[in-house]
Amino acid sequence: MSGEVANNVQDLSIQENHIKKSIHKEDDDHVDPWNVVSKSDTGVDYDKLILKFGSSKIDDELLARFEKVTGKPVHHLLRRGFFFSHRDMHSILTRYEQGKPFYLYTGRGPSSSSMHLGHLIPFTLCKWLQDVFNCPLVIQLTDDEKTLWKELTVEEAYKMGLENAKDIIACGFDVNKTFIFSDFTYIGQRPEFYRNMIRIQKCVTFNQVKGIFGFDDSTVIGKIAFPAVQATPALSTSFPDTFGTKKIPCLIPCAIDQDPYFRMTRDVCPRLGFDKPALLHSKFFPALQGAKTKMSASEANSTIFMSDTPKQLKNKINKHAFSGGQTTVEEHRELGGNCDLDISFQYLRFFLEDDEKLEEIRRNYTSGQLLTGELKKILIDILTPVLTSHQEIRSKITEETLQTFMTPRKLC
Ligand code: TYM
């Protein structure tokens, strides 16, 4: 067995364990905020998910309208279909055309002190949307959620949240337009947030959250109440310093695993006199071992952290990135590789913006001209500066800058 195949076999067992830990119906992909498991080697069937979740496909018509309304070409994450599904995006574009305000809302559940490459997907699009629409953005750090779901103390989750905030700031957000908050701090600071939380909790029964999130009689009560915490930032009055008492709708970019929270939020909002939040859903950045699961902070070997050194990055890709190539060089030259399965190629689709170059790599790998080791090297060369420049920017973020981002205030 070649080294590469041995690695793939070993990594499949890591993936199997991951899958075994997840609850899923045998005949379906399973997607919820805590587990993503697909039965196919090429990943989740996203068209099926749109039908299951009742969202809408981001089609050419929406992308064309996006470009027409904003006067800018759409981001490659939209153009290449990584953001594939939406709810009410047309209403947001209409508001923009009419000069009416809206804000962006997204978040991070701090379960590790460094974020990973997958997290860059929603935050990169958020940064682009903030620039294009010139609108405020609120970012929730759900340190409370991770304390409830993970083996973390309140203090540990809070601390990780602050570390993650630096990773988020390093994505380039405008300090004049961005408010980042930790649930542990902010909910005690502003009664308006807590009051909205209770208003939401009053609208949702245990039966409903059981249905949406799969809670049961042995679920701790903190988890049962938590979905209201993630719903609350979709109500603009939760941020009196920023929006006063105005009821302004929001647009939430996230991966589709977060949709259950916002299905609940969209059900409640009209009952409280607010517009339903709009959503842009992304696909999952896959685990190194293959597209059956998403990259996740809780599986270190499946994950490239933003804090990884160039050496760690190189080792992880060479050792763990699932190969769509053949077992021997001779076979590979003859039969070619499978780009749909190959994780290095899949990662390039996110990070290599040049369409022509990407297509050339696809052609050469499919024909067998390009070997797996060579493809991995291309990926390593592209990702190394992504990580090192992120780390450099992050290292220059001072406590003062962090404090400014995390202070409730008026945003431009
Ligand atoms: P968290 O910390 O799991 O993830 C943060 C954001 O990253 C997305 N994400 C991914 N996207 C692509 N590929 C992946 N492999 C991947 N892993 C995670 C998530 O969908 C999310 O957008 N409960 C939330 C925190 C939160 C939030 C929000 C997220 C609070 N309010 C509003 C989005 C919008 C969480 O634990 O995210």
Short mmCIF file of C-alpha atoms and ligand atoms in Angstrom, two decimals:
data_model
loop_
_atom_site.label_atom_id
_atom_site.label_comp_id
_atom_site.label_asym_id
_atom_site.label_seq_id
_atom_site.Cartn_x
_atom_site.Cartn_y
_atom_site.Cartn_z
CA MET A 1 0.00 0.00 0.00
CA SER A 2 1.42 3.41 -0.92
CA GLY A 3 1.93 5.94 1.87
CA GLU A 4 -0.84 8.09 0.52
CA VAL A 5 -3.38 5.27 0.45
CA ALA A 6 -2.33 4.23 3.96
CA ASN A 7 -2.96 7.79 5.12
CA ASN A 8 -6.34 7.83 3.45
CA VAL A 9 -7.28 4.52 5.16
CA GLN A 10 -6.09 5.72 8.56
CA ASP A 11 -7.92 9.00 8.11
CA LEU A 12 -11.10 7.25 7.09
CA SER A 13 -11.17 5.64 10.52
CA ILE A 14 -10.90 9.11 12.10
CA GLN A 15 -13.80 10.11 9.90
CA GLU A 16 -15.77 6.95 10.82
CA ASN A 17 -15.38 7.78 14.51
CA HIS A 18 -16.59 11.25 13.84
CA ILE A 19 -19.57 9.87 11.97
CA LYS A 20 -20.36 7.28 14.65
CA LYS A 21 -20.52 10.04 17.21
CA SER A 22 -23.24 11.73 15.17
CA ILE A 23 -26.88 10.90 15.20
CA HIS A 24 -28.21 10.56 11.69
CA LYS A 25 -30.88 8.76 9.78
CA GLU A 26 -29.31 6.20 7.50
CA ASP A 27 -31.03 7.38 4.35
CA ASP A 28 -30.21 11.06 4.70
CA ASP A 29 -27.44 13.58 5.22
CA HIS A 30 -27.56 14.96 8.73
CA VAL A 31 -27.08 18.70 9.23
CA ASP A 32 -27.66 20.51 12.50
CA PRO A 33 -25.65 23.12 14.45
CA TRP A 34 -23.54 20.38 16.11
CA ASN A 35 -23.18 17.60 13.53
CA VAL A 36 -22.72 17.46 9.80
CA VAL A 37 -22.58 14.00 8.26
CA SER A 38 -23.11 13.08 4.66
CA LYS A 39 -23.55 9.61 3.27
CA SER A 40 -21.79 10.58 0.03
CA ASP A 41 -18.02 10.89 -0.45
CA THR A 42 -18.63 14.11 -2.36
CA GLY A 43 -20.42 15.68 0.62
CA VAL A 44 -23.86 16.95 1.53
CA ASP A 45 -26.58 16.95 -1.13
CA TYR A 46 -27.28 20.68 -0.94
CA ASP A 47 -30.22 20.69 -3.37
CA LYS A 48 -31.96 18.18 -1.14
CA LEU A 49 -31.14 20.31 1.90
CA ILE A 50 -32.82 23.35 0.31
CA LEU A 51 -35.98 21.27 -0.09
CA LYS A 52 -35.72 19.87 3.42
CA PHE A 53 -35.11 23.25 5.08
CA GLY A 54 -37.50 25.15 2.80
CA SER A 55 -35.00 27.84 1.79
CA SER A 56 -34.42 29.19 -1.74
CA LYS A 57 -31.59 28.49 -4.16
CA ILE A 58 -29.22 31.35 -4.97
CA ASP A 59 -29.80 31.34 -8.72
CA ASP A 60 -28.36 33.32 -11.63
CA GLU A 61 -31.24 35.77 -11.44
CA LEU A 62 -30.44 36.68 -7.83
CA LEU A 63 -26.73 37.02 -8.61
CA ALA A 64 -27.48 39.26 -11.59
CA ARG A 65 -29.73 41.42 -9.42
CA PHE A 66 -27.01 41.56 -6.76
CA GLU A 67 -24.59 42.94 -9.35
CA LYS A 68 -27.12 45.35 -10.80
CA VAL A 69 -28.17 46.78 -7.45
CA THR A 70 -24.67 47.08 -5.96
CA GLY A 71 -22.85 47.90 -9.20
CA LYS A 72 -20.10 45.43 -8.19
CA PRO A 73 -19.21 41.93 -9.42
CA VAL A 74 -20.31 39.35 -6.88
CA HIS A 75 -17.72 37.78 -4.58
CA HIS A 76 -16.26 34.49 -5.83
CA LEU A 77 -17.84 32.69 -2.85
CA LEU A 78 -21.21 33.64 -4.36
CA ARG A 79 -20.12 33.23 -7.98
CA ARG A 80 -18.81 29.69 -7.38
CA GLY A 81 -21.92 28.67 -5.46
CA PHE A 82 -20.34 28.23 -2.01
CA PHE A 83 -23.14 30.47 -0.82
CA PHE A 84 -25.93 28.46 -2.37
CA SER A 85 -29.12 29.16 -0.47
CA HIS A 86 -30.95 32.16 0.96
CA ARG A 87 -34.03 33.42 2.67
CA ASP A 88 -35.48 36.81 1.68
CA MET A 89 -32.29 38.13 0.03
CA HIS A 90 -34.46 39.89 -2.57
CA SER A 91 -36.10 41.95 0.22
CA ILE A 92 -32.66 43.10 1.41
CA LEU A 93 -31.69 44.14 -2.14
CA THR A 94 -34.97 46.02 -2.46
CA ARG A 95 -34.28 47.85 0.82
CA TYR A 96 -30.80 48.73 -0.45
CA GLU A 97 -32.31 50.09 -3.69
CA GLN A 98 -34.74 52.16 -1.67
CA GLY A 99 -32.00 53.50 0.60
CA LYS A 100 -33.59 51.86 3.66
CA PRO A 101 -31.30 50.62 6.46
CA PHE A 102 -30.46 47.05 7.45
CA TYR A 103 -27.60 45.46 9.35
CA LEU A 104 -25.54 42.30 9.16
CA TYR A 105 -25.51 39.77 11.99
CA THR A 106 -23.22 36.77 12.32
CA GLY A 107 -21.40 34.90 15.08
CA ARG A 108 -18.94 32.38 16.42
CA GLY A 109 -19.20 29.80 19.18
CA PRO A 110 -15.74 29.82 20.82
CA SER A 111 -14.80 26.16 21.24
CA SER A 112 -11.07 26.56 20.48
CA SER A 113 -8.69 29.46 20.98
CA SER A 114 -8.00 29.65 17.26
CA MET A 115 -10.55 29.72 14.46
CA HIS A 116 -10.09 27.42 11.46
CA LEU A 117 -10.16 27.80 7.68
CA GLY A 118 -13.86 26.89 7.49
CA HIS A 119 -14.78 29.83 9.71
CA LEU A 120 -13.20 32.17 7.17
CA ILE A 121 -16.06 31.42 4.77
CA PRO A 122 -18.89 33.32 6.52
CA PHE A 123 -16.57 35.99 7.88
CA THR A 124 -14.98 36.64 4.48
CA LEU A 125 -18.39 37.13 2.89
CA CYS A 126 -19.49 39.32 5.81
CA LYS A 127 -16.49 41.57 5.31
CA TRP A 128 -17.29 41.86 1.61
CA LEU A 129 -20.99 42.57 2.31
CA GLN A 130 -20.03 45.21 4.88
CA ASP A 131 -17.87 46.96 2.28
CA VAL A 132 -20.41 46.64 -0.54
CA PHE A 133 -23.49 47.69 1.43
CA ASN A 134 -21.63 50.01 3.80
CA CYS A 135 -23.72 48.77 6.71
CA PRO A 136 -23.26 47.96 10.40
CA LEU A 137 -22.39 44.45 11.54
CA VAL A 138 -22.97 42.79 14.91
CA ILE A 139 -21.00 39.66 15.80
CA GLN A 140 -22.15 37.43 18.64
CA LEU A 141 -19.62 35.28 20.53
CA THR A 142 -21.73 32.51 22.05
CA ASP A 143 -19.38 31.63 24.92
CA ASP A 144 -22.51 30.59 26.85
CA GLU A 145 -23.44 28.08 24.10
CA LYS A 146 -20.01 26.46 24.12
CA THR A 147 -19.96 26.24 27.94
CA LEU A 148 -23.26 24.36 27.75
CA TRP A 149 -22.31 22.06 24.87
CA LYS A 150 -18.60 21.42 25.42
CA GLU A 151 -16.34 20.39 28.30
CA LEU A 152 -15.52 24.03 28.99
CA THR A 153 -15.87 26.21 32.07
CA VAL A 154 -17.48 29.65 31.84
CA GLU A 155 -14.05 31.23 32.21
CA GLU A 156 -12.42 29.07 29.50
CA ALA A 157 -15.16 29.75 26.95
CA TYR A 158 -15.10 33.47 27.69
CA LYS A 159 -11.32 33.58 27.21
CA MET A 160 -11.54 31.64 23.95
CA GLY A 161 -14.17 34.13 22.78
CA LEU A 162 -11.71 36.99 23.25
CA GLU A 163 -9.04 35.08 21.31
CA ASN A 164 -11.56 34.37 18.52
CA ALA A 165 -12.50 38.06 18.44
CA LYS A 166 -8.90 38.80 17.41
CA ASP A 167 -9.15 36.24 14.58
CA ILE A 168 -12.38 37.92 13.50
CA ILE A 169 -10.90 41.43 13.60
CA ALA A 170 -7.96 40.15 11.53
CA CYS A 171 -10.46 39.43 8.71
CA GLY A 172 -10.43 43.19 8.14
CA PHE A 173 -13.70 44.47 9.59
CA ASP A 174 -14.17 48.22 9.84
CA VAL A 175 -14.02 49.25 13.51
CA ASN A 176 -16.47 52.07 12.84
CA LYS A 177 -19.09 49.67 11.57
CA THR A 178 -18.59 46.53 13.68
CA PHE A 179 -19.66 45.56 17.18
CA ILE A 180 -18.39 42.25 18.58
CA PHE A 181 -19.91 41.04 21.83
CA SER A 182 -19.53 38.15 24.25
CA ASP A 183 -22.85 36.86 25.58
CA PHE A 184 -21.31 36.53 29.06
CA THR A 185 -20.51 40.23 29.13
CA TYR A 186 -23.09 42.00 27.00
CA ILE A 187 -26.29 40.32 28.24
CA GLY A 188 -25.59 41.68 31.72
CA GLN A 189 -24.75 45.10 30.31
CA ARG A 190 -27.89 45.93 28.40
CA PRO A 191 -31.35 45.05 29.79
CA GLU A 192 -32.80 45.56 26.29
CA PHE A 193 -31.05 42.38 25.12
CA TYR A 194 -32.26 40.31 28.07
CA ARG A 195 -35.83 41.61 27.72
CA ASN A 196 -35.92 40.60 24.04
CA MET A 197 -34.52 37.18 24.99
CA ILE A 198 -37.41 36.66 27.39
CA ARG A 199 -39.91 37.90 24.79
CA ILE A 200 -38.59 35.25 22.42
CA GLN A 201 -38.52 32.52 25.09
CA LYS A 202 -42.18 33.29 25.81
CA CYS A 203 -43.08 32.55 22.17
CA VAL A 204 -41.43 29.12 21.85
CA THR A 205 -42.55 25.90 23.54
CA PHE A 206 -40.38 22.97 24.65
CA ASN A 207 -42.18 20.88 22.04
CA GLN A 208 -41.06 23.26 19.29
CA VAL A 209 -37.38 23.24 20.26
CA LYS A 210 -37.55 19.46 20.69
CA GLY A 211 -38.73 19.27 17.10
CA ILE A 212 -36.17 21.72 15.73
CA PHE A 213 -33.06 20.76 17.74
CA GLY A 214 -33.73 17.18 18.87
CA PHE A 215 -33.66 18.04 22.61
CA ASP A 216 -35.13 15.42 24.96
CA ASP A 217 -36.07 15.00 28.62
CA SER A 218 -32.45 14.64 29.71
CA THR A 219 -31.22 17.81 27.94
CA VAL A 220 -29.93 20.38 30.44
CA ILE A 221 -32.24 23.37 30.69
CA GLY A 222 -29.50 25.81 29.60
CA LYS A 223 -29.47 24.17 26.17
CA ILE A 224 -33.26 24.24 25.92
CA ALA A 225 -33.30 28.00 26.56
CA PHE A 226 -30.22 28.81 24.44
CA PRO A 227 -31.82 29.12 20.95
CA ALA A 228 -33.48 32.33 22.15
CA VAL A 229 -30.03 33.77 22.91
CA GLN A 230 -28.88 33.25 19.32
CA ALA A 231 -32.19 34.63 18.03
CA THR A 232 -32.03 37.86 20.05
CA PRO A 233 -29.41 39.76 17.96
CA ALA A 234 -31.85 39.54 15.02
CA LEU A 235 -33.97 42.08 16.94
CA SER A 236 -32.30 45.46 16.42
CA THR A 237 -33.62 46.87 19.71
CA SER A 238 -31.26 44.47 21.51
CA PHE A 239 -28.55 47.01 20.61
CA PRO A 240 -29.86 50.34 21.95
CA ASP A 241 -26.44 52.02 21.65
CA THR A 242 -26.35 51.23 17.93
CA PHE A 243 -29.95 51.29 16.74
CA GLY A 244 -31.83 53.09 19.54
CA THR A 245 -35.43 51.87 19.54
CA LYS A 246 -35.65 51.51 15.74
CA LYS A 247 -36.83 48.21 14.32
CA ILE A 248 -34.38 47.46 11.51
CA PRO A 249 -34.16 44.11 9.70
CA CYS A 250 -30.95 42.13 9.43
CA LEU A 251 -29.16 39.82 7.00
CA ILE A 252 -27.40 36.79 8.50
CA PRO A 253 -24.54 35.14 6.58
CA CYS A 254 -23.65 31.71 8.02
CA ALA A 255 -23.10 28.11 6.99
CA ILE A 256 -26.37 26.20 6.65
CA ASP A 257 -25.80 24.32 9.94
CA GLN A 258 -27.02 27.43 11.79
CA ASP A 259 -30.33 27.56 9.93
CA PRO A 260 -32.38 25.73 12.63
CA TYR A 261 -31.76 28.67 14.99
CA PHE A 262 -33.01 31.11 12.41
CA ARG A 263 -36.02 29.07 11.32
CA MET A 264 -37.13 29.49 14.90
CA THR A 265 -36.20 33.19 14.87
CA ARG A 266 -38.13 33.82 11.65
CA ASP A 267 -41.18 32.19 13.17
CA VAL A 268 -41.05 34.43 16.25
CA CYS A 269 -40.04 37.82 14.78
CA PRO A 270 -43.38 38.82 13.19
CA ARG A 271 -45.15 37.97 16.44
CA LEU A 272 -42.93 40.53 18.18
CA GLY A 273 -43.42 43.17 15.48
CA PHE A 274 -40.05 42.64 13.73
CA ASP A 275 -39.23 41.67 10.16
CA LYS A 276 -37.97 38.14 9.66
CA PRO A 277 -34.17 38.09 9.32
CA ALA A 278 -32.85 37.36 5.82
CA LEU A 279 -30.17 34.69 5.41
CA LEU A 280 -27.33 33.70 3.12
CA HIS A 281 -26.28 30.07 3.64
CA SER A 282 -22.88 28.66 2.76
CA LYS A 283 -21.84 25.09 2.09
CA PHE A 284 -19.31 23.45 4.41
CA PHE A 285 -15.58 23.67 4.10
CA PRO A 286 -14.80 19.94 4.28
CA ALA A 287 -12.64 18.10 6.82
CA LEU A 288 -9.16 17.10 5.64
CA GLN A 289 -10.30 13.46 5.62
CA GLY A 290 -13.04 14.08 3.08
CA ALA A 291 -16.32 15.84 2.37
CA LYS A 292 -18.44 13.47 4.47
CA THR A 293 -17.98 15.82 7.41
CA LYS A 294 -17.26 19.52 7.83
CA MET A 295 -14.02 20.96 9.13
CA SER A 296 -14.57 21.24 12.86
CA ALA A 297 -12.55 22.75 15.72
CA SER A 298 -13.19 19.67 17.87
CA GLU A 299 -11.31 17.32 15.48
CA ALA A 300 -7.74 18.66 15.44
CA ASN A 301 -6.51 16.21 12.78
CA SER A 302 -9.30 17.14 10.41
CA THR A 303 -8.67 20.84 10.76
CA ILE A 304 -6.32 23.60 9.67
CA PHE A 305 -6.30 26.24 12.36
CA MET A 306 -5.56 29.88 11.57
CA SER A 307 -2.74 29.59 14.12
CA ASP A 308 -1.02 26.62 12.41
CA THR A 309 2.62 27.17 11.45
CA PRO A 310 3.73 26.67 7.82
CA LYS A 311 5.24 23.34 8.94
CA GLN A 312 2.03 22.17 10.60
CA LEU A 313 0.04 23.22 7.53
CA LYS A 314 2.37 21.31 5.22
CA ASN A 315 2.32 18.19 7.40
CA LYS A 316 -1.46 18.20 7.77
CA ILE A 317 -2.06 18.52 4.04
CA ASN A 318 0.59 15.99 3.05
CA LYS A 319 -0.50 13.48 5.69
CA HIS A 320 -4.27 13.93 5.96
CA ALA A 321 -5.74 15.67 2.90
CA PHE A 322 -7.82 12.95 1.24
CA SER A 323 -6.54 12.21 -2.22
CA GLY A 324 -8.68 11.67 -5.29
CA GLY A 325 -5.63 10.20 -7.03
CA GLN A 326 -4.77 6.62 -7.94
CA THR A 327 -2.67 4.23 -5.83
CA THR A 328 0.45 4.28 -8.03
CA VAL A 329 2.01 6.94 -10.21
CA GLU A 330 1.57 4.68 -13.27
CA GLU A 331 -2.13 4.19 -12.61
CA HIS A 332 -2.55 7.89 -11.91
CA ARG A 333 -0.89 8.85 -15.21
CA GLU A 334 -3.18 6.38 -16.98
CA LEU A 335 -6.51 6.94 -15.21
CA GLY A 336 -6.17 10.44 -13.78
CA GLY A 337 -7.49 11.82 -10.48
CA ASN A 338 -10.98 12.62 -9.24
CA CYS A 339 -11.29 16.32 -8.39
CA ASP A 340 -14.75 15.85 -6.85
CA LEU A 341 -13.22 13.67 -4.13
CA ASP A 342 -9.83 15.30 -3.81
CA ILE A 343 -9.72 17.56 -0.76
CA SER A 344 -6.76 19.63 -1.96
CA PHE A 345 -8.67 20.51 -5.11
CA GLN A 346 -11.80 21.25 -3.08
CA TYR A 347 -9.83 23.66 -0.87
CA LEU A 348 -8.37 25.35 -3.95
CA ARG A 349 -11.92 26.06 -5.11
CA PHE A 350 -12.34 28.24 -2.01
CA PHE A 351 -8.95 29.92 -2.04
CA LEU A 352 -7.77 30.17 -5.64
CA GLU A 353 -9.74 33.07 -7.11
CA ASP A 354 -8.30 32.80 -10.63
CA ASP A 355 -10.89 30.77 -12.60
CA GLU A 356 -8.54 29.98 -15.49
CA LYS A 357 -5.78 28.67 -13.23
CA LEU A 358 -8.26 26.55 -11.31
CA GLU A 359 -9.62 25.08 -14.52
CA GLU A 360 -6.09 24.29 -15.74
CA ILE A 361 -5.35 22.45 -12.48
CA ARG A 362 -8.64 20.55 -12.76
CA ARG A 363 -7.83 19.49 -16.33
CA ASN A 364 -4.28 18.41 -15.50
CA TYR A 365 -5.26 16.46 -12.39
CA THR A 366 -8.19 14.77 -14.13
CA SER A 367 -5.98 13.72 -17.03
CA GLY A 368 -3.27 12.37 -14.73
CA GLN A 369 -0.66 14.91 -15.82
CA LEU A 370 -0.62 16.46 -12.35
CA LEU A 371 0.21 14.12 -9.45
CA THR A 372 -1.34 14.29 -5.98
CA GLY A 373 1.92 15.45 -4.39
CA GLU A 374 2.14 18.28 -6.93
CA LEU A 375 -1.48 19.28 -6.33
CA LYS A 376 -0.87 19.31 -2.59
CA LYS A 377 2.16 21.55 -3.10
CA ILE A 378 0.07 24.04 -5.07
CA LEU A 379 -2.42 24.14 -2.20
CA ILE A 380 0.32 24.52 0.43
CA ASP A 381 1.84 27.41 -1.55
CA ILE A 382 -1.53 29.16 -1.68
CA LEU A 383 -2.54 28.57 1.93
CA THR A 384 0.80 29.39 3.58
CA PRO A 385 0.56 33.15 2.91
CA VAL A 386 -3.15 33.11 3.86
CA LEU A 387 -2.19 31.83 7.32
CA THR A 388 1.01 33.84 7.80
CA SER A 389 -0.55 37.15 6.79
CA HIS A 390 -3.57 36.45 9.03
CA GLN A 391 -1.20 35.69 11.92
CA GLU A 392 0.80 38.84 11.29
CA ILE A 393 -2.29 41.08 11.25
CA ARG A 394 -3.67 39.30 14.32
CA SER A 395 -0.43 39.75 16.28
CA LYS A 396 -0.72 43.52 15.83
CA ILE A 397 -4.22 43.75 17.32
CA THR A 398 -3.88 45.51 20.65
CA GLU A 399 -6.07 45.08 23.74
CA GLU A 400 -7.25 48.64 23.10
CA THR A 401 -8.45 47.78 19.58
CA LEU A 402 -10.20 44.68 20.94
CA GLN A 403 -11.87 46.82 23.61
CA THR A 404 -13.07 49.32 20.99
CA PHE A 405 -14.65 46.61 18.83
CA MET A 406 -16.33 45.16 21.94
CA THR A 407 -17.74 48.39 23.35
CA PRO A 408 -21.48 48.96 22.79
CA ARG A 409 -21.65 52.14 20.73
CA LYS A 410 -23.10 53.96 17.76
CA LEU A 411 -21.85 52.58 14.46
CA CYS A 412 -21.47 54.52 11.24
P1 TYM B 1 -19.45 28.17 14.92
O1 TYM B 1 -18.45 28.70 15.86
O2 TYM B 1 -19.69 26.70 14.88
O3 TYM B 1 -19.11 28.64 13.47
C1 TYM B 1 -18.94 30.01 13.14
C2 TYM B 1 -19.42 30.25 11.72
O4 TYM B 1 -18.70 29.43 10.82
C3 TYM B 1 -19.57 28.54 10.14
N1 TYM B 1 -18.83 27.29 10.01
C4 TYM B 1 -18.42 26.82 8.83
N2 TYM B 1 -18.58 27.31 7.59
C5 TYM B 1 -18.05 26.60 6.57
N3 TYM B 1 -17.39 25.44 6.75
C6 TYM B 1 -17.20 24.91 7.98
N4 TYM B 1 -16.52 23.78 8.12
C7 TYM B 1 -17.73 25.61 9.10
N5 TYM B 1 -17.75 25.41 10.43
C8 TYM B 1 -18.43 26.43 10.96
C9 TYM B 1 -20.83 28.45 11.00
O5 TYM B 1 -21.97 28.12 10.26
C10 TYM B 1 -20.91 29.86 11.52
O6 TYM B 1 -21.47 30.72 10.56
N6 TYM B 1 -23.84 29.05 17.24
C11 TYM B 1 -22.85 29.62 16.34
C12 TYM B 1 -22.41 31.04 16.72
C13 TYM B 1 -23.40 32.09 16.29
C14 TYM B 1 -23.74 32.41 14.94
C15 TYM B 1 -24.71 33.46 15.02
C16 TYM B 1 -23.30 31.92 13.71
C17 TYM B 1 -24.11 32.92 17.10
N7 TYM B 1 -24.90 33.75 16.35
C18 TYM B 1 -25.22 34.02 13.87
C19 TYM B 1 -23.83 32.48 12.54
C20 TYM B 1 -24.81 33.51 12.63
C21 TYM B 1 -21.62 28.72 16.29
O7 TYM B 1 -21.34 27.97 17.19
O8 TYM B 1 -20.85 28.93 15.16
#
